[in-house]
Amino acid sequence: MRLAMKIAWRFLKSSRSQSLLIIAGIMIGVSVQIFIGLLIQGLQNNLINETIGNSSQLTIRSNRTDNVIIDPETVVEKIKNSEYSNEITAIVPVVEAPGIIRLEKRDYSTFIRGFDFKEADKIYGLTQSMIDGDLPAGQNEVLIGSEMAEELSIKKGDELTVIIPPNVLFPKKVMVSGIFKLGFGSANRSWILSDLKTLQLLTNKPNTSTVIEMQIKNPFDADILSTALYEYLENEEIKMSDWKVENADLLSALNGQSISSIMIQVFVMVSVALAIASVLAISVMQKSKQLGILKAMGIKDIMAGQIFVFEGLILGLFGAFSGAVLGVGLIWLFTTFAVNPDGTAVVPVYINYGFILISMVIAVTSAVVSATIPGRKSAGLNPIEVIKNG
């Protein structure tokens, strides 16, 4: 085997231009595969983060006629003590209610959400979204969105009069502790965020919540985890929903992108494999006299075939490595120069080392498999006929 490797290396060195041409073909194929794959994956991750990165990915809702979850903390504790807790990165009960901000000249419709800010921060990233002030430190303090603050000329420290229908006769005074700006306009325009206990008192529904929101490690497992949790909780008063059901169009688009990316990569690698097989087949004809002499000197048919398999291996390794470097370089160039007006990348850099390694392994495997075709042909050469006919 070592002798076959040495002979393969000599054959490649004796035909440098041909060897470099094959390596260049593999390099381009691998770089295109890695560039397209990483670009699509980066785009998908960006879409996922923009769509559900700062929102609930798995939600427990009430199945009762009054649309409330009784004793949500017990449900939360049961989930935290289950075998599924390792899959959940954040879980928080939320009270939701339509509300009204009473102003001197008019009323302003709003949507009030109450939760534990420390836990909700893991979902919504509120700390990073604050543009003025701080998170509420206690009850009767709230956050408002940036667009609402601008439209109503509200600033940190102002006092608001809030009414939650049908309790219109019992307005509540709250203080604005800060102003946030989340990634979706509806929240910035209409949300008021309060402590869970504050909103429970405002709605006169203690020890209840409207929903329980969760984020999980792998968002694409949301439907599987949803079914498992529902069976585990055994509670007919609740129902489960996940982002995949609520964003079916987005999921369909992502699947379409993935299929397109895989098809392109397959066609690229098939083209590279055919090119390797054809060039090495020609190499067998070019090296037939040398092979005949080597066989006459005692090299067995199997070793003659191994020579070209090793050639494919060497070419594949060089081509795969250089292609990986070129592919990552193309991604870096694309994300550096393809930018939005604010200077951020159109598609953020995403380097999936596992995908790069798999692409390299596929390229090397394709090169070796392609080399077996000319390898079998070389193994079948008759040394007497080759030497006699030149």
GROMACS .gro file of C-alpha atoms in nm:
model
  390
    1MET     CA    1   0.000   0.000   0.000
    2ARG     CA    2   0.287   0.237   0.079
    3LEU     CA    3   0.440   0.161  -0.261
    4ALA     CA    4   0.109   0.237  -0.432
    5MET     CA    5   0.095   0.569  -0.249
    6LYS     CA    6   0.450   0.660  -0.361
    7ILE     CA    7   0.376   0.571  -0.722
    8ALA     CA    8   0.050   0.772  -0.712
    9TRP     CA    9   0.240   1.074  -0.582
   10ARG     CA   10   0.502   1.040  -0.858
   11PHE     CA   11   0.232   1.013  -1.125
   12LEU     CA   12   0.067   1.329  -0.993
   13LYS     CA   13   0.399   1.517  -0.985
   14SER     CA   14   0.482   1.410  -1.338
   15SER     CA   15   0.154   1.560  -1.463
   16ARG     CA   16   0.142   1.875  -1.252
   17SER     CA   17  -0.078   2.079  -1.482
   18GLN     CA   18  -0.335   1.800  -1.497
   19SER     CA   19  -0.321   1.748  -1.120
   20LEU     CA   20  -0.359   2.120  -1.052
   21LEU     CA   21  -0.656   2.130  -1.289
   22ILE     CA   22  -0.834   1.854  -1.097
   23ILE     CA   23  -0.752   2.015  -0.761
   24ALA     CA   24  -0.887   2.347  -0.892
   25GLY     CA   25  -1.209   2.175  -1.000
   26ILE     CA   26  -1.256   2.012  -0.659
   27MET     CA   27  -1.166   2.339  -0.486
   28ILE     CA   28  -1.427   2.536  -0.681
   29GLY     CA   29  -1.690   2.270  -0.625
   30VAL     CA   30  -1.629   2.253  -0.250
   31SER     CA   31  -1.611   2.633  -0.216
   32VAL     CA   32  -1.943   2.675  -0.399
   33GLN     CA   33  -2.099   2.406  -0.183
   34ILE     CA   34  -1.974   2.565   0.141
   35PHE     CA   35  -2.056   2.920   0.030
   36ILE     CA   36  -2.414   2.838  -0.069
   37GLY     CA   37  -2.469   2.614   0.233
   38LEU     CA   38  -2.339   2.866   0.488
   39LEU     CA   39  -2.521   3.151   0.315
   40ILE     CA   40  -2.856   2.969   0.330
   41GLN     CA   41  -2.797   2.860   0.689
   42GLY     CA   42  -2.701   3.214   0.790
   43LEU     CA   43  -3.011   3.351   0.620
   44GLN     CA   44  -3.233   3.094   0.792
   45ASN     CA   45  -3.080   3.160   1.134
   46ASN     CA   46  -3.125   3.533   1.082
   47LEU     CA   47  -3.490   3.484   0.982
   48ILE     CA   48  -3.550   3.260   1.283
   49ASN     CA   49  -3.386   3.510   1.521
   50GLU     CA   50  -3.578   3.801   1.373
   51THR     CA   51  -3.908   3.613   1.382
   52ILE     CA   52  -3.898   3.407   1.701
   53GLY     CA   53  -3.561   3.491   1.858
   54ASN     CA   54  -3.722   3.732   2.105
   55SER     CA   55  -4.065   3.578   2.138
   56SER     CA   56  -4.234   3.268   2.272
   57GLN     CA   57  -4.149   2.951   2.080
   58LEU     CA   58  -4.376   2.724   2.280
   59THR     CA   59  -4.690   2.853   2.450
   60ILE     CA   60  -4.938   2.705   2.696
   61ARG     CA   61  -5.285   2.859   2.664
   62SER     CA   62  -5.606   2.817   2.858
   63ASN     CA   63  -5.875   2.579   2.738
   64ARG     CA   64  -6.129   2.727   2.982
   65THR     CA   65  -6.417   2.953   2.886
   66ASP     CA   66  -6.269   3.241   3.091
   67ASN     CA   67  -5.931   3.202   2.912
   68VAL     CA   68  -5.720   3.188   3.229
   69ILE     CA   69  -5.474   2.931   3.359
   70ILE     CA   70  -5.538   2.853   3.725
   71ASP     CA   71  -5.228   2.835   3.948
   72PRO     CA   72  -4.971   2.875   3.666
   73GLU     CA   73  -4.676   2.848   3.906
   74THR     CA   74  -4.769   2.485   3.976
   75VAL     CA   75  -4.765   2.413   3.602
   76VAL     CA   76  -4.427   2.586   3.569
   77GLU     CA   77  -4.278   2.390   3.860
   78LYS     CA   78  -4.407   2.063   3.718
   79ILE     CA   79  -4.238   2.139   3.385
   80LYS     CA   80  -3.913   2.243   3.555
   81ASN     CA   81  -3.906   1.911   3.745
   82SER     CA   82  -3.974   1.704   3.433
   83GLU     CA   83  -3.734   1.527   3.199
   84TYR     CA   84  -3.799   1.801   2.942
   85SER     CA   85  -3.657   2.081   3.157
   86ASN     CA   86  -3.314   2.057   2.990
   87GLU     CA   87  -3.475   2.145   2.656
   88ILE     CA   88  -3.628   2.466   2.793
   89THR     CA   89  -3.415   2.780   2.830
   90ALA     CA   90  -3.686   3.010   2.969
   91ILE     CA   91  -4.040   2.970   3.101
   92VAL     CA   92  -4.261   3.246   3.237
   93PRO     CA   93  -4.634   3.287   3.319
   94VAL     CA   94  -4.785   3.594   3.148
   95VAL     CA   95  -5.102   3.790   3.216
   96GLU     CA   96  -5.238   3.972   2.911
   97ALA     CA   97  -5.517   4.227   2.904
   98PRO     CA   98  -5.639   4.509   2.679
   99GLY     CA   99  -5.610   4.845   2.851
  100ILE     CA  100  -5.664   5.218   2.816
  101ILE     CA  101  -5.432   5.503   2.904
  102ARG     CA  102  -5.648   5.792   3.022
  103LEU     CA  103  -5.514   6.124   2.900
  104GLU     CA  104  -5.649   6.476   2.954
  105LYS     CA  105  -5.802   6.506   2.607
  106ARG     CA  106  -5.839   6.148   2.491
  107ASP     CA  107  -5.795   5.782   2.575
  108TYR     CA  108  -5.523   5.568   2.417
  109SER     CA  109  -5.578   5.195   2.358
  110THR     CA  110  -5.299   4.969   2.472
  111PHE     CA  111  -5.216   4.606   2.544
  112ILE     CA  112  -5.082   4.530   2.892
  113ARG     CA  113  -4.860   4.230   2.964
  114GLY     CA  114  -4.749   4.128   3.312
  115PHE     CA  115  -4.468   3.883   3.395
  116ASP     CA  116  -4.159   3.827   3.604
  117PHE     CA  117  -3.905   4.056   3.437
  118LYS     CA  118  -3.599   3.851   3.530
  119GLU     CA  119  -3.733   3.539   3.358
  120ALA     CA  120  -3.901   3.726   3.071
  121ASP     CA  121  -3.571   3.899   2.995
  122LYS     CA  122  -3.440   3.561   2.874
  123ILE     CA  123  -3.712   3.558   2.608
  124TYR     CA  124  -3.752   3.921   2.506
  125GLY     CA  125  -3.405   4.056   2.577
  126LEU     CA  126  -3.556   4.355   2.756
  127THR     CA  127  -3.230   4.462   2.918
  128GLN     CA  128  -3.068   4.510   2.577
  129SER     CA  129  -3.383   4.677   2.442
  130MET     CA  130  -3.400   4.959   2.698
  131ILE     CA  131  -3.339   5.302   2.545
  132ASP     CA  132  -3.420   5.498   2.862
  133GLY     CA  133  -3.462   5.406   3.228
  134ASP     CA  134  -3.452   5.064   3.390
  135LEU     CA  135  -3.666   4.756   3.436
  136PRO     CA  136  -3.937   4.796   3.704
  137ALA     CA  137  -3.802   4.744   4.055
  138GLY     CA  138  -4.141   4.678   4.214
  139GLN     CA  139  -4.516   4.686   4.176
  140ASN     CA  140  -4.700   4.977   4.009
  141GLU     CA  141  -4.404   5.043   3.779
  142VAL     CA  142  -4.428   4.979   3.404
  143LEU     CA  143  -4.235   4.994   3.079
  144ILE     CA  144  -4.375   5.143   2.759
  145GLY     CA  145  -4.269   5.113   2.394
  146SER     CA  146  -4.066   5.380   2.216
  147GLU     CA  147  -4.335   5.463   1.959
  148MET     CA  148  -4.601   5.501   2.229
  149ALA     CA  149  -4.368   5.724   2.431
  150GLU     CA  150  -4.302   5.945   2.130
  151GLU     CA  151  -4.667   5.970   2.026
  152LEU     CA  152  -4.794   6.051   2.377
  153SER     CA  153  -4.489   6.256   2.481
  154ILE     CA  154  -4.425   6.029   2.778
  155LYS     CA  155  -4.085   6.006   2.943
  156LYS     CA  156  -3.925   5.809   3.223
  157GLY     CA  157  -4.071   5.899   3.563
  158ASP     CA  158  -4.411   6.010   3.431
  159GLU     CA  159  -4.726   5.884   3.597
  160LEU     CA  160  -4.997   5.718   3.388
  161THR     CA  161  -5.361   5.646   3.460
  162VAL     CA  162  -5.443   5.297   3.334
  163ILE     CA  163  -5.786   5.140   3.301
  164ILE     CA  164  -5.852   4.774   3.229
  165PRO     CA  165  -6.206   4.703   3.102
  166PRO     CA  166  -6.456   4.620   3.238
  167ASN     CA  167  -6.317   4.786   3.554
  168VAL     CA  168  -6.355   5.135   3.406
  169LEU     CA  169  -6.458   5.281   3.742
  170PHE     CA  170  -6.129   5.179   3.904
  171PRO     CA  171  -5.839   5.349   3.725
  172LYS     CA  172  -5.489   5.266   3.844
  173LYS     CA  173  -5.190   5.500   3.876
  174VAL     CA  174  -4.859   5.355   3.754
  175MET     CA  175  -4.516   5.509   3.703
  176VAL     CA  176  -4.307   5.470   3.385
  177SER     CA  177  -3.970   5.330   3.495
  178GLY     CA  178  -3.832   5.293   3.143
  179ILE     CA  179  -3.886   5.289   2.768
  180PHE     CA  180  -3.803   4.989   2.547
  181LYS     CA  181  -3.760   4.930   2.176
  182LEU     CA  182  -3.812   4.570   2.067
  183GLY     CA  183  -3.761   4.426   1.722
  184PHE     CA  184  -4.129   4.433   1.624
  185GLY     CA  185  -4.320   4.757   1.579
  186SER     CA  186  -4.652   4.648   1.731
  187ALA     CA  187  -4.489   4.602   2.071
  188ASN     CA  188  -4.322   4.943   2.060
  189ARG     CA  189  -4.650   5.104   1.960
  190SER     CA  190  -4.902   4.938   2.192
  191TRP     CA  191  -4.740   4.735   2.472
  192ILE     CA  192  -4.725   4.826   2.839
  193LEU     CA  193  -4.516   4.583   3.044
  194SER     CA  194  -4.573   4.541   3.415
  195ASP     CA  195  -4.491   4.310   3.700
  196LEU     CA  196  -4.703   3.994   3.714
  197LYS     CA  197  -4.852   4.075   4.057
  198THR     CA  198  -4.942   4.429   3.946
  199LEU     CA  199  -5.146   4.309   3.652
  200GLN     CA  200  -5.307   4.028   3.851
  201LEU     CA  201  -5.435   4.294   4.092
  202LEU     CA  202  -5.547   4.520   3.807
  203THR     CA  203  -5.747   4.239   3.646
  204ASN     CA  204  -5.868   4.117   3.986
  205LYS     CA  205  -5.755   3.763   3.902
  206PRO     CA  206  -5.490   3.661   4.155
  207ASN     CA  207  -5.292   3.341   4.107
  208THR     CA  208  -5.383   3.316   3.739
  209SER     CA  209  -5.220   3.384   3.404
  210THR     CA  210  -5.339   3.409   3.048
  211VAL     CA  211  -5.052   3.211   2.892
  212ILE     CA  212  -4.723   3.046   2.986
  213GLU     CA  213  -4.445   3.127   2.740
  214MET     CA  214  -4.130   2.928   2.675
  215GLN     CA  215  -3.814   2.934   2.469
  216ILE     CA  216  -3.633   2.612   2.389
  217LYS     CA  217  -3.283   2.505   2.286
  218ASN     CA  218  -3.382   2.379   1.943
  219PRO     CA  219  -3.672   2.579   1.797
  220PHE     CA  220  -3.726   2.320   1.523
  221ASP     CA  221  -3.820   2.063   1.790
  222ALA     CA  222  -4.105   2.285   1.914
  223ASP     CA  223  -4.383   2.065   1.774
  224ILE     CA  224  -4.231   1.746   1.921
  225LEU     CA  225  -4.178   1.906   2.263
  226SER     CA  226  -4.529   2.055   2.253
  227THR     CA  227  -4.688   1.712   2.211
  228ALA     CA  228  -4.467   1.556   2.478
  229LEU     CA  229  -4.542   1.829   2.735
  230TYR     CA  230  -4.915   1.814   2.673
  231GLU     CA  231  -4.917   1.439   2.738
  232TYR     CA  232  -4.696   1.484   3.044
  233LEU     CA  233  -4.907   1.760   3.205
  234GLU     CA  234  -5.236   1.568   3.165
  235ASN     CA  235  -5.437   1.885   3.212
  236GLU     CA  236  -5.754   1.927   3.008
  237GLU     CA  237  -5.777   2.294   3.105
  238ILE     CA  238  -5.476   2.387   2.890
  239LYS     CA  239  -5.373   2.357   2.526
  240MET     CA  240  -5.036   2.387   2.353
  241SER     CA  241  -4.925   2.593   2.056
  242ASP     CA  242  -4.584   2.641   1.898
  243TRP     CA  243  -4.418   2.882   1.655
  244LYS     CA  244  -4.415   2.627   1.371
  245VAL     CA  245  -4.795   2.620   1.361
  246GLU     CA  246  -4.822   2.997   1.394
  247ASN     CA  247  -4.554   3.060   1.129
  248ALA     CA  248  -4.638   2.789   0.876
  249ASP     CA  249  -4.556   3.013   0.577
  250LEU     CA  250  -4.212   3.094   0.716
  251LEU     CA  251  -4.141   2.726   0.784
  252SER     CA  252  -4.245   2.636   0.428
  253ALA     CA  253  -4.009   2.901   0.289
  254LEU     CA  254  -3.721   2.772   0.505
  255ASN     CA  255  -3.781   2.414   0.387
  256GLY     CA  256  -3.783   2.535   0.027
  257GLN     CA  257  -3.450   2.711   0.079
  258SER     CA  258  -3.296   2.401   0.236
  259ILE     CA  259  -3.410   2.175  -0.049
  260SER     CA  260  -3.280   2.420  -0.310
  261SER     CA  261  -2.945   2.441  -0.131
  262ILE     CA  262  -2.912   2.062  -0.109
  263MET     CA  263  -2.998   2.018  -0.479
  264ILE     CA  264  -2.738   2.274  -0.586
  265GLN     CA  265  -2.473   2.111  -0.367
  266VAL     CA  266  -2.554   1.763  -0.502
  267PHE     CA  267  -2.529   1.878  -0.865
  268VAL     CA  268  -2.200   2.053  -0.794
  269MET     CA  269  -2.045   1.744  -0.634
  270VAL     CA  270  -2.175   1.514  -0.909
  271SER     CA  271  -2.012   1.742  -1.166
  272VAL     CA  272  -1.684   1.736  -0.973
  273ALA     CA  273  -1.696   1.355  -0.939
  274LEU     CA  274  -1.755   1.307  -1.313
  275ALA     CA  275  -1.470   1.545  -1.393
  276ILE     CA  276  -1.233   1.351  -1.164
  277ALA     CA  277  -1.335   1.016  -1.314
  278SER     CA  278  -1.292   1.137  -1.673
  279VAL     CA  279  -0.953   1.301  -1.614
  280LEU     CA  280  -0.815   1.001  -1.426
  281ALA     CA  281  -0.949   0.767  -1.697
  282ILE     CA  282  -0.744   0.962  -1.948
  283SER     CA  283  -0.450   0.940  -1.706
  284VAL     CA  284  -0.474   0.559  -1.719
  285MET     CA  285  -0.427   0.574  -2.095
  286GLN     CA  286  -0.136   0.816  -2.059
  287LYS     CA  287   0.034   0.604  -1.794
  288SER     CA  288  -0.049   0.268  -1.948
  289LYS     CA  289   0.310   0.200  -2.060
  290GLN     CA  290   0.448   0.278  -1.713
  291LEU     CA  291   0.177   0.058  -1.560
  292GLY     CA  292   0.267  -0.223  -1.798
  293ILE     CA  293   0.632  -0.204  -1.697
  294LEU     CA  294   0.538  -0.195  -1.327
  295LYS     CA  295   0.316  -0.501  -1.372
  296ALA     CA  296   0.595  -0.680  -1.557
  297MET     CA  297   0.818  -0.607  -1.257
  298GLY     CA  298   0.574  -0.785  -1.027
  299ILE     CA  299   0.312  -0.531  -0.918
  300LYS     CA  300  -0.021  -0.706  -0.868
  301ASP     CA  301  -0.345  -0.599  -1.034
  302ILE     CA  302  -0.493  -0.484  -0.702
  303MET     CA  303  -0.196  -0.253  -0.638
  304ALA     CA  304  -0.228  -0.108  -0.989
  305GLY     CA  305  -0.585  -0.018  -0.905
  306GLN     CA  306  -0.483   0.126  -0.569
  307ILE     CA  307  -0.249   0.372  -0.742
  308PHE     CA  308  -0.539   0.562  -0.893
  309VAL     CA  309  -0.749   0.536  -0.578
  310PHE     CA  310  -0.464   0.702  -0.390
  311GLU     CA  311  -0.442   0.963  -0.663
  312GLY     CA  312  -0.809   1.039  -0.606
  313LEU     CA  313  -0.751   1.054  -0.230
  314ILE     CA  314  -0.457   1.295  -0.262
  315LEU     CA  315  -0.641   1.516  -0.512
  316GLY     CA  316  -0.953   1.511  -0.296
  317LEU     CA  317  -0.765   1.611   0.020
  318PHE     CA  318  -0.587   1.903  -0.146
  319GLY     CA  319  -0.902   2.015  -0.327
  320ALA     CA  320  -1.127   1.983  -0.022
  321PHE     CA  321  -0.895   2.177   0.207
  322SER     CA  322  -0.833   2.460  -0.040
  323GLY     CA  323  -1.207   2.466  -0.126
  324ALA     CA  324  -1.299   2.500   0.242
  325VAL     CA  325  -1.060   2.794   0.281
  326LEU     CA  326  -1.197   2.959  -0.036
  327GLY     CA  327  -1.561   2.897   0.068
  328VAL     CA  328  -1.513   3.055   0.411
  329GLY     CA  329  -1.327   3.343   0.245
  330LEU     CA  330  -1.619   3.401   0.006
  331ILE     CA  331  -1.864   3.407   0.297
  332TRP     CA  332  -1.646   3.657   0.479
  333LEU     CA  333  -1.622   3.880   0.170
  334PHE     CA  334  -1.996   3.860   0.110
  335THR     CA  335  -2.087   3.956   0.467
  336THR     CA  336  -1.824   4.232   0.465
  337PHE     CA  337  -1.931   4.406   0.144
  338ALA     CA  338  -2.304   4.314   0.123
  339VAL     CA  339  -2.433   4.546   0.393
  340ASN     CA  340  -2.751   4.736   0.480
  341PRO     CA  341  -2.765   5.117   0.481
  342ASP     CA  342  -2.692   5.113   0.857
  343GLY     CA  343  -2.371   4.915   0.799
  344THR     CA  344  -2.493   4.578   0.929
  345ALA     CA  345  -2.447   4.270   0.715
  346VAL     CA  346  -2.739   4.168   0.492
  347VAL     CA  347  -2.676   3.812   0.609
  348PRO     CA  348  -2.473   3.779   0.933
  349VAL     CA  349  -2.161   3.561   0.928
  350TYR     CA  350  -2.246   3.204   1.018
  351ILE     CA  351  -1.971   2.942   1.029
  352ASN     CA  352  -2.096   2.587   1.077
  353TYR     CA  353  -1.779   2.383   1.128
  354GLY     CA  354  -1.972   2.057   1.118
  355PHE     CA  355  -2.117   2.145   0.777
  356ILE     CA  356  -1.771   2.245   0.646
  357LEU     CA  357  -1.622   1.917   0.767
  358ILE     CA  358  -1.905   1.715   0.612
  359SER     CA  359  -1.860   1.901   0.281
  360MET     CA  360  -1.488   1.818   0.284
  361VAL     CA  361  -1.554   1.452   0.364
  362ILE     CA  362  -1.811   1.430   0.081
  363ALA     CA  363  -1.561   1.585  -0.162
  364VAL     CA  364  -1.281   1.345  -0.062
  365THR     CA  365  -1.518   1.047  -0.073
  366SER     CA  366  -1.644   1.151  -0.416
  367ALA     CA  367  -1.285   1.181  -0.541
  368VAL     CA  368  -1.193   0.834  -0.409
  369VAL     CA  369  -1.509   0.670  -0.547
  370SER     CA  370  -1.459   0.841  -0.883
  371ALA     CA  371  -1.100   0.716  -0.891
  372THR     CA  372  -1.210   0.353  -0.853
  373ILE     CA  373  -1.344   0.355  -1.212
  374PRO     CA  374  -1.006   0.423  -1.376
  375GLY     CA  375  -0.848   0.216  -1.098
  376ARG     CA  376  -1.042  -0.093  -1.211
  377LYS     CA  377  -0.946  -0.019  -1.569
  378SER     CA  378  -0.575   0.000  -1.480
  379ALA     CA  379  -0.601  -0.327  -1.284
  380GLY     CA  380  -0.726  -0.502  -1.599
  381LEU     CA  381  -0.436  -0.392  -1.824
  382ASN     CA  382  -0.231  -0.672  -1.982
  383PRO     CA  383   0.139  -0.579  -1.936
  384ILE     CA  384   0.257  -0.774  -2.246
  385GLU     CA  385   0.006  -0.604  -2.476
  386VAL     CA  386   0.073  -0.259  -2.329
  387ILE     CA  387   0.449  -0.285  -2.366
  388LYS     CA  388   0.419  -0.442  -2.713
  389ASN     CA  389   0.176  -0.181  -2.847
  390GLY     CA  390   0.337   0.112  -2.659
   0.00000   0.00000   0.00000
